[in-house]
Structure formats: C-alpha cells, structure tokens
Tab-separated table of C-alpha atoms and ligand atoms in Angstrom:
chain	number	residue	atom	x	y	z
H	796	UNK	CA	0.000	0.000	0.000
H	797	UNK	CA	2.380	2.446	1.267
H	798	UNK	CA	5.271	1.731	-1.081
H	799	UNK	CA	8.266	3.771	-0.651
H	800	UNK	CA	8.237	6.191	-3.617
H	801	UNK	CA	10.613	6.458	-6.705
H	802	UNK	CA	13.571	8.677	-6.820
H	803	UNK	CA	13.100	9.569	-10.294
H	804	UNK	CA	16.245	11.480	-11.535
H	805	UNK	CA	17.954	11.845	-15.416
H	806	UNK	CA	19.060	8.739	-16.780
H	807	UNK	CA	22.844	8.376	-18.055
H	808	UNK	CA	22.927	6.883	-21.565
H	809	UNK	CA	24.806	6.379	-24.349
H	810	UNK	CA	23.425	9.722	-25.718
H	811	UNK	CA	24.175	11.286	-22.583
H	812	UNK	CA	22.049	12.593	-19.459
H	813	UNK	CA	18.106	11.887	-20.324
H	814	UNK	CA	15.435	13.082	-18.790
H	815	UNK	CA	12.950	10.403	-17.671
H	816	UNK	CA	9.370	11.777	-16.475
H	817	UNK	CA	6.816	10.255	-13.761
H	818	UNK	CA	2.681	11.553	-13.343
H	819	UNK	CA	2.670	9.381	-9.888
H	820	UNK	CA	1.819	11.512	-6.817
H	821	UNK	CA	2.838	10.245	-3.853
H	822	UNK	CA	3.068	11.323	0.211
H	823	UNK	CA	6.348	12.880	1.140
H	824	UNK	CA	8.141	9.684	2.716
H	825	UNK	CA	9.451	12.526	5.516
H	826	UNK	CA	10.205	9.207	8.199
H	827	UNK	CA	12.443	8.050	5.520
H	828	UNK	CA	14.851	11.096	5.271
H	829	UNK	CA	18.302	10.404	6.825
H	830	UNK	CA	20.329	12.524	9.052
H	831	UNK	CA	22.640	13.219	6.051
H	832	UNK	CA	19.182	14.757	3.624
H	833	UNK	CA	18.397	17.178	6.941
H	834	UNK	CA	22.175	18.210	6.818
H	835	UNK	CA	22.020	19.208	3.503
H	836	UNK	CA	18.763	20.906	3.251
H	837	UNK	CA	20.612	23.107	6.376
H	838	UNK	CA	23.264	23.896	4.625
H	839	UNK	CA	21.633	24.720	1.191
H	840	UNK	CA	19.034	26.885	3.580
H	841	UNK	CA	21.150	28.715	5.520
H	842	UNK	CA	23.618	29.296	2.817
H	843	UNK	CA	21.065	30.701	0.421
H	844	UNK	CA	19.486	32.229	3.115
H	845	UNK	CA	22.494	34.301	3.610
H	846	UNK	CA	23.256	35.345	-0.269
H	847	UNK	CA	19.552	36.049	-0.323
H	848	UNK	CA	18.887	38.465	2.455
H	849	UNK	CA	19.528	41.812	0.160
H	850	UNK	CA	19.124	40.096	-3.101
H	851	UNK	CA	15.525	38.139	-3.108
H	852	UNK	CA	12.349	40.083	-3.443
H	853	UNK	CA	11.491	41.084	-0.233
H	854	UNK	CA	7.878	38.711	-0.046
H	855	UNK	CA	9.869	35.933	-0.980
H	856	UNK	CA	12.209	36.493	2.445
H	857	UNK	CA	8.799	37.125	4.179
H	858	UNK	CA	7.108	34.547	3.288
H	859	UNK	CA	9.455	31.644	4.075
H	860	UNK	CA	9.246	32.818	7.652
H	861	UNK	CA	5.624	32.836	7.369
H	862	UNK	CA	5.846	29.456	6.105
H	863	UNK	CA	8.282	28.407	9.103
H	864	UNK	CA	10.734	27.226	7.120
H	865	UNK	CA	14.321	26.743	8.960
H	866	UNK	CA	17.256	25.268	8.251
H	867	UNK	CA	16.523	22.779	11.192
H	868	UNK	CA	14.766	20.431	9.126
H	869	UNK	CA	13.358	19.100	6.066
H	870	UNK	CA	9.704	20.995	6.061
H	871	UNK	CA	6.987	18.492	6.094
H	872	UNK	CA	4.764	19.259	3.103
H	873	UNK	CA	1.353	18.770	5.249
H	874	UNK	CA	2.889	21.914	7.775
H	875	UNK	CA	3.159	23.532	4.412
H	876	UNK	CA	-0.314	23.279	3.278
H	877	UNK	CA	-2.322	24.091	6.051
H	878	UNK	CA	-0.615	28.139	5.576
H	879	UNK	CA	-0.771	27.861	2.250
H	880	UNK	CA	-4.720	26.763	1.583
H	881	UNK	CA	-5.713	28.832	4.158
H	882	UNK	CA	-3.805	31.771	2.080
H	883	UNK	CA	-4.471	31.646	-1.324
H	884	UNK	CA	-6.068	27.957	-1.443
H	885	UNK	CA	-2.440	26.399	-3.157
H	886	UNK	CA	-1.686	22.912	-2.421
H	887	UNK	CA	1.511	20.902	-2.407
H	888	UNK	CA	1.824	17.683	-4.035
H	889	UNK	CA	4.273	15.043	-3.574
H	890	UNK	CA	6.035	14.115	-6.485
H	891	UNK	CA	8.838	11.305	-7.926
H	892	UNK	CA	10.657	13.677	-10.319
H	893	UNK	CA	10.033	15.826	-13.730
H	894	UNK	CA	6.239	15.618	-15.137
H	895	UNK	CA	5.182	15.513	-18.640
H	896	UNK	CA	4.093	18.966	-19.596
H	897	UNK	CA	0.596	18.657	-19.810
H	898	UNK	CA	0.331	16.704	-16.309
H	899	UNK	CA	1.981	20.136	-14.830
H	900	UNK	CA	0.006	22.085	-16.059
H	901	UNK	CA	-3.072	20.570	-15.257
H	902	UNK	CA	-1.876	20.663	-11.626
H	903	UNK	CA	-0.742	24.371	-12.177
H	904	UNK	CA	-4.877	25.170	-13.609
H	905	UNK	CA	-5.982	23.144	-10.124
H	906	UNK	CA	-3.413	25.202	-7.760
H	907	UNK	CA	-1.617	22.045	-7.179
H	908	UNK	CA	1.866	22.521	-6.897
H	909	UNK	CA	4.698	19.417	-7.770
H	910	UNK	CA	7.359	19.390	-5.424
H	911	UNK	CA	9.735	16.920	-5.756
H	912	UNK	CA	10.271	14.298	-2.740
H	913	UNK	CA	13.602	13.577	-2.895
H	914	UNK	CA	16.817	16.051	-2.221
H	915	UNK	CA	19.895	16.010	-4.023
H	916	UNK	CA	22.982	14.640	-2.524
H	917	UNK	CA	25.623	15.704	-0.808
H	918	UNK	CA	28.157	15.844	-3.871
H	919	UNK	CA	25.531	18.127	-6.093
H	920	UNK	CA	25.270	20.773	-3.389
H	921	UNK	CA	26.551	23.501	-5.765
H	922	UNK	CA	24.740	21.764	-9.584
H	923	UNK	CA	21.928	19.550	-10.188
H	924	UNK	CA	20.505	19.455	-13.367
H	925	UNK	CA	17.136	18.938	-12.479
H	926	UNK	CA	14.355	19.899	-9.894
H	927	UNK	CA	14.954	18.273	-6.512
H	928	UNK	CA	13.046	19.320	-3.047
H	929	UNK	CA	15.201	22.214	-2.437
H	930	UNK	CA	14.628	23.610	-5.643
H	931	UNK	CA	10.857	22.972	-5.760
H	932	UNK	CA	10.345	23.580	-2.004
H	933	UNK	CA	12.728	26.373	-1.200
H	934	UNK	CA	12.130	28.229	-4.782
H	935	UNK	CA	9.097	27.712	-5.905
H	936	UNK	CA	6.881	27.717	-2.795
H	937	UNK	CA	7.406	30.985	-0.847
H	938	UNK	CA	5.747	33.009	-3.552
H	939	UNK	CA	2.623	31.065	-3.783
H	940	UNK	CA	2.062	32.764	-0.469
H	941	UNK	CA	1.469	35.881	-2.745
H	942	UNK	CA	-2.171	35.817	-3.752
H	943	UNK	CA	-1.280	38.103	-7.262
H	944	UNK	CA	1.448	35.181	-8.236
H	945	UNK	CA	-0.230	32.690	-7.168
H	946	UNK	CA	-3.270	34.215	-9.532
H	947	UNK	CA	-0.577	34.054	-11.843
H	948	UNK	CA	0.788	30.515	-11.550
H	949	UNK	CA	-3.036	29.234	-12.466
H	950	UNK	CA	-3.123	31.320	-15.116
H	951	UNK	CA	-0.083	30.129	-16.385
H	952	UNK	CA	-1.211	26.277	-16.158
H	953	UNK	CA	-4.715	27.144	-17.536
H	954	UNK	CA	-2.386	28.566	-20.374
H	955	UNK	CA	-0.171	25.871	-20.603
H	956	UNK	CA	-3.318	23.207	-21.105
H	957	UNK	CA	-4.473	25.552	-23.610
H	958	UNK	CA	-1.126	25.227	-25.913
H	959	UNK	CA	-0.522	21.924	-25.648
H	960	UNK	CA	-3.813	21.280	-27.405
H	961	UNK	CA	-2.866	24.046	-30.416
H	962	UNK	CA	1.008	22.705	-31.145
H	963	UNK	CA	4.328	22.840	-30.303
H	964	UNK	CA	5.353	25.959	-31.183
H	965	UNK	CA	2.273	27.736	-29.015
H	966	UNK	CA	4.164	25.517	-26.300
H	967	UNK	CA	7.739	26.392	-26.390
H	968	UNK	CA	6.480	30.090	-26.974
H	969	UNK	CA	4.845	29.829	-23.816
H	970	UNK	CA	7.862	28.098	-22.225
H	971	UNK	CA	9.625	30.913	-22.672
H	972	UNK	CA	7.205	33.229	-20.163
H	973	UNK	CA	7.727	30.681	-17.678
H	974	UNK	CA	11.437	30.601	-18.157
H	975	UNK	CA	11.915	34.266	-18.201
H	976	UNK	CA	9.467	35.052	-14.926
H	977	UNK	CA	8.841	32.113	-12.633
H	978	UNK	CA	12.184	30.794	-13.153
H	979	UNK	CA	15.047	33.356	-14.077
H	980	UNK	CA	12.969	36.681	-13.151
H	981	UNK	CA	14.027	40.300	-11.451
H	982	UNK	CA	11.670	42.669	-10.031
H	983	UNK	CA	12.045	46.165	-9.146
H	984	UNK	CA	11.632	47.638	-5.704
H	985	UNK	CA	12.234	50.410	-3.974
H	986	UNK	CA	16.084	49.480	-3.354
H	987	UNK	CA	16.755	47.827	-6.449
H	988	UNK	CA	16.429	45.240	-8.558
H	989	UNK	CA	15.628	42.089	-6.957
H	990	UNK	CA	15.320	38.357	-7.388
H	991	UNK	CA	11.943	36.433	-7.673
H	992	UNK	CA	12.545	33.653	-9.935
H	993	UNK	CA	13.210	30.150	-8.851
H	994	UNK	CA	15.800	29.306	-10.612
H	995	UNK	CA	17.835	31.817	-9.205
H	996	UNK	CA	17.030	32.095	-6.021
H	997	UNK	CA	18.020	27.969	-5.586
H	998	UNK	CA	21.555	28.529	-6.859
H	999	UNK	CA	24.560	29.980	-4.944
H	1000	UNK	CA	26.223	31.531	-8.142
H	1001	UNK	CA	22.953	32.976	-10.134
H	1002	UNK	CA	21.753	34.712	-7.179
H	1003	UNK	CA	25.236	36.770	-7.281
H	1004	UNK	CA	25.855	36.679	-11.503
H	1005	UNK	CA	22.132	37.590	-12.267
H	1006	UNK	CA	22.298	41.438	-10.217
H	1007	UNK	CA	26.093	42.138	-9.834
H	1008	UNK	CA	27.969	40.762	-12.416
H	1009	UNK	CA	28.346	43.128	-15.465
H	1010	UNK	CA	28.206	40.212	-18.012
H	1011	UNK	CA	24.314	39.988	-18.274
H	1012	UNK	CA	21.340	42.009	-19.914
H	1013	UNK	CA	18.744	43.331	-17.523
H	1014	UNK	CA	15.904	44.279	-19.753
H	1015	UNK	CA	12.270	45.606	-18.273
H	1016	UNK	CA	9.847	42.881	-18.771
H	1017	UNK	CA	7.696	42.908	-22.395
H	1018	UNK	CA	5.137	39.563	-23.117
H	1019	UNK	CA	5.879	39.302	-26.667
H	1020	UNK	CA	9.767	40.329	-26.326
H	1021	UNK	CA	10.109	37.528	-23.958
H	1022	UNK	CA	7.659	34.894	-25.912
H	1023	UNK	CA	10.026	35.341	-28.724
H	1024	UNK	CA	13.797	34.935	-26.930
H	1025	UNK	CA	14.825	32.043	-26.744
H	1026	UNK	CA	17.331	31.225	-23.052
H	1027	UNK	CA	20.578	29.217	-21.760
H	1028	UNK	CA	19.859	25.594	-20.245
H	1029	UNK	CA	23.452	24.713	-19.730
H	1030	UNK	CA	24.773	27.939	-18.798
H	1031	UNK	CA	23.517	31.302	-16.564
H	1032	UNK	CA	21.160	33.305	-18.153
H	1033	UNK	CA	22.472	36.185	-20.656
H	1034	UNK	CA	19.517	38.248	-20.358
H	1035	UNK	CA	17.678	38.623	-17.554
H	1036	UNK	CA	13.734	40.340	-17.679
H	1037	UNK	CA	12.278	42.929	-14.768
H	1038	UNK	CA	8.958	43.183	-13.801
H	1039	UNK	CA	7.479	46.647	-11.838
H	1040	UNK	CA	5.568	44.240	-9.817
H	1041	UNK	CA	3.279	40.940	-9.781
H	1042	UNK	CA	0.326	42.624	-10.973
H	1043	UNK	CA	2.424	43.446	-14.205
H	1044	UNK	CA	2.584	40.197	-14.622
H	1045	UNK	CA	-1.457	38.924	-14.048
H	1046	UNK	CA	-2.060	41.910	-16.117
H	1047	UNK	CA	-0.048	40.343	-19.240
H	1048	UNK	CA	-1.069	37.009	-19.486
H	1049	UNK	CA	-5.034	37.952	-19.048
H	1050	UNK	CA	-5.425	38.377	-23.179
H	1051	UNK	CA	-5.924	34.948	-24.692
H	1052	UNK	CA	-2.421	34.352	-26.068
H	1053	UNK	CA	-3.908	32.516	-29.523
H	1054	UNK	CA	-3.453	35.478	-31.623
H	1055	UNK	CA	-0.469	36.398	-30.115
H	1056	UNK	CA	0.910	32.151	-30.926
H	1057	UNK	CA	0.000	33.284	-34.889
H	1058	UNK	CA	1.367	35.984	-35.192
H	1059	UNK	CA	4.617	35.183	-33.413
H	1060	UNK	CA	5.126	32.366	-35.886
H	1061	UNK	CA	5.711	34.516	-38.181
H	1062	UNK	CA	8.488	36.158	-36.547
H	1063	UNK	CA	12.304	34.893	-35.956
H	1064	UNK	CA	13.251	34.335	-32.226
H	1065	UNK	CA	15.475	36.728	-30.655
H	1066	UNK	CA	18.989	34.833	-29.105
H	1067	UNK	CA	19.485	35.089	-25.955
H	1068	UNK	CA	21.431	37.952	-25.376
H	1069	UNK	CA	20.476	40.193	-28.256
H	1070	UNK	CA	19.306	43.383	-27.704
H	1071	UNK	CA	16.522	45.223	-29.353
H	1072	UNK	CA	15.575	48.983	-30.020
H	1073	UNK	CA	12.404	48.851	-28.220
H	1074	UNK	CA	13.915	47.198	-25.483
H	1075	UNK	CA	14.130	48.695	-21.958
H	1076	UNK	CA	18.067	48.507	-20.464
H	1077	UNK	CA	18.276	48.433	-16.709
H	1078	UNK	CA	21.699	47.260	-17.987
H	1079	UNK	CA	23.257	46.062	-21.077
H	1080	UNK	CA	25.911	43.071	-20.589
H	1081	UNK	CA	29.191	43.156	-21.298
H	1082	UNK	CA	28.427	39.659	-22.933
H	1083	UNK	CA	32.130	38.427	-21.050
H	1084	UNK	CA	32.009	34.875	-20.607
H	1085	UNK	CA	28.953	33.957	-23.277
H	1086	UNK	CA	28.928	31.008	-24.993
H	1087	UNK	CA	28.756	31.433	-28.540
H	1088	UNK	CA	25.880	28.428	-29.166
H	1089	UNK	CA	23.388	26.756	-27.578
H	1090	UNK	CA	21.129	28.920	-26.935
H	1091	UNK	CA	17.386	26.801	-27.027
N	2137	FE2	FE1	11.514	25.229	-11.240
C-alpha cells in the first residue's frame, strides 16, 4: 500500500544525461529522510538564506518565515499546506521527479503545486541538473504565499493546457514566459532590482551573476519580447527580464495568447542575449564569458 516512492532522476545513456518523467503523486516519505538529507537541506538553507537576504524580493524572504521554514529540518509538506490553503487555497503535491508537460500544467490550472520528494545529494550541493526538493520547495513555494502570483501561476497552467492542445510551437512560446518570470525573473523595488525567480534564487552563483555581475542584460519585462527569446539551459542566463511588480505580470497574461501564438510564428526568435531597439536597459551586458551556441 504504502510503497516507498521512486527517486526519479535523469538517466545516463549512451546519448548522454536523459530526462525520464513520472505523473505518480505520492506522500512525502518525511520518516524516511536520513540525518545526512536534513544536513544538507541546512546547509543549502542557511547558505542561500544568507546570499539572499539583500538580493531576493522582499515577499519571498517574508514569506518563508511565514511558512516556518528553517534550516533545522526538512519541512513536512502537510505543515506547508495548512498556511498555504488557508492563504491563497495552493496545495503541495508530492512528487517522484520531472512531469510531462501537460500533467503540470493541469496541476498548475488546479493550484496544485509538484514538489519533488527527494533532495539532491551531498556531492551536487553547488549543480543539479534537475528539480529536486530544495529547488521545488525552497524556490518555488514561498511566492505562492502571494495571492497576485499565485493568480498568476493558475493562469499560467490554464495557459499551458491551452497550448498543448494548439502545437508545439504555441508551447515552447509559452515556455519561454515561464522561463523568463517564474524561473530566471528580477523585479524592481524600492532598493533595487531584486530576485523572484526560482531558478535563481536555488543557486549559490545565479543569485550573485544575475544582479552584480556586469556580463548579463537586464531588460524591463515585455510579453511578446520575452515569448520570442529564446534562453541558456546549460549555462547562466544572458539576459535577464524585470517586472514593476506581480500585478504586471497577471495583467499580461489575461489576453488569450492565440493570436499572439499566430502571429509570433511569423516572426524569428530573438537569441538570448540580443538586444533590441524597443527594449528597456536596466543594464546592457558586457556579454564576457557567453557562450557562442546553444542557446534553445
Ligand atoms: Fe523550477
């Protein structure tokens, strides 16, 4: 009945590192986690904790305390979920790694959020190349506290359904919103740009790169710019996309983004750390360090 579940994680083959994708949902197995998995949420907590305190947007800081979350141990997700339905009526589901897209997104449209079960180990501290509870729990979470993002986050999955039924191009158009907010975005506050996006906010030397080094763009969020520019898996981000606030965001992705699918077809994407007339530069990157290819 109560199986212990899967650790789902990338596969090693002869093409190289594979993802491999599960639609189970399980409990969080928290009696299972050793001494070793608490140790290394602490230090991954109190580490970013540290980098984060004057770079993270400031709700995002907030609302992990509000959560309770401490580097003394793992957070059990049911703790979780009775602050977060009572807030904005988010739940957290256990998962066993990476979902197929449309699975996610159907738990995005139902304010279900994946997190993964499992934590990396000790020797991928610094690099894992896919979501793992730290990333899902520690990034993702806090801001589903907000109820404008978390407004947002349905929206997004109600979206995402919505694509995957008109093609693959609607889809990796919309990929690229998701990349370039809930993963890899800035926001503007009073004091300065700030970080919101997962992504970052999950790893020790993005969190630093994406606001001080001089290397990236920092370009003021614009739907369509972003839909069209395509972004770094293998490499930090060379462009990186501000919002004035979360309501910018609900605000954009109201329209019904059909239209906006045709007519961006037409267009060529944008690499990733081209800049455009229109565009508005916080800052524009010294490009040192880029990669010359692979931009997807
Ligand atoms: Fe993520």
């Amino acid at each position: 009945m109560n199986a212990q579940p899967r650790r789902v994680e990338h596969q090693q083959t002869d093409k190289g590192s594979v993802p491999v994708y599960t639609t189970a949902v399980v409990e969080q197995p928290w009696s299972t986690y050793k001494t070793e998995d608490h140790a290394t949420w602490a230090t991954l907590f109190r580490r970013q904790r540290e980098i984060l305190e004057n770079r993270a947007a400031r709700e995002f800081l907030d609302n992990q305390r509000k959560f309770g979350m401490t580097p003394d141990a793992i957070p059990k997700f049911d703790d979780l979920n009775k602050v977060l339905r009572k807030a904005t009526g988010w739940e957290l589901i256990g998962v066993e790694g990476l979902l197929p897209e449309l699975t996610f997104f159907d738990h995005l449209a139902n304010r279900r959020f994946p997190v993964t079960w499992w934590l990396r180990r000790p020797d991928q501290i610094d690099y894992i190349s896919e979501p793992d509870l730290f990333h899902d729990l520690f990034g993702h979470v806090p801001l589903l506290l907000n109820p404008v993002f978390a407004d947002y986050m349905e929206a997004y999955g109600c979206g995402g359904v919505k694509a995957h039924g008109i093609g693959a191009e609607a889809l990796s158009t919309l990929t690229r919103l998701y990349w370039y907010t809930v993963e890899f975005g800035l926001i503007k506050q009073d004091d300065g740009l700030r970080i919101y996006g997962s992504g970052i906010v999950s790893s020790k030397g993005e969190s630093i790169h994406c606001l001080e080094s001089p290397a990236p763009n920092r370009l003021g969020f614009d739907l369509e710019r972003i839909m069209r520019t395509r972004y770094r898996i293998d490499t930090y981000q060379k462009t990186y996309f501000v919002i004035d606030s979360y309501e910018q965001l609900m605000k954009a992705t109201e329209p019904d983004f059909t239209p906006i699918y045709t007519r961006l077809a037409k267009q060529e994407s944008i690499p990733a750390g081209q800049i455009l007339q229109a565009d508005k530069v916080y800052h524009q990157g010294t490009g040192e360090g880029w990669a010359n290819d692979g931009d997807v």
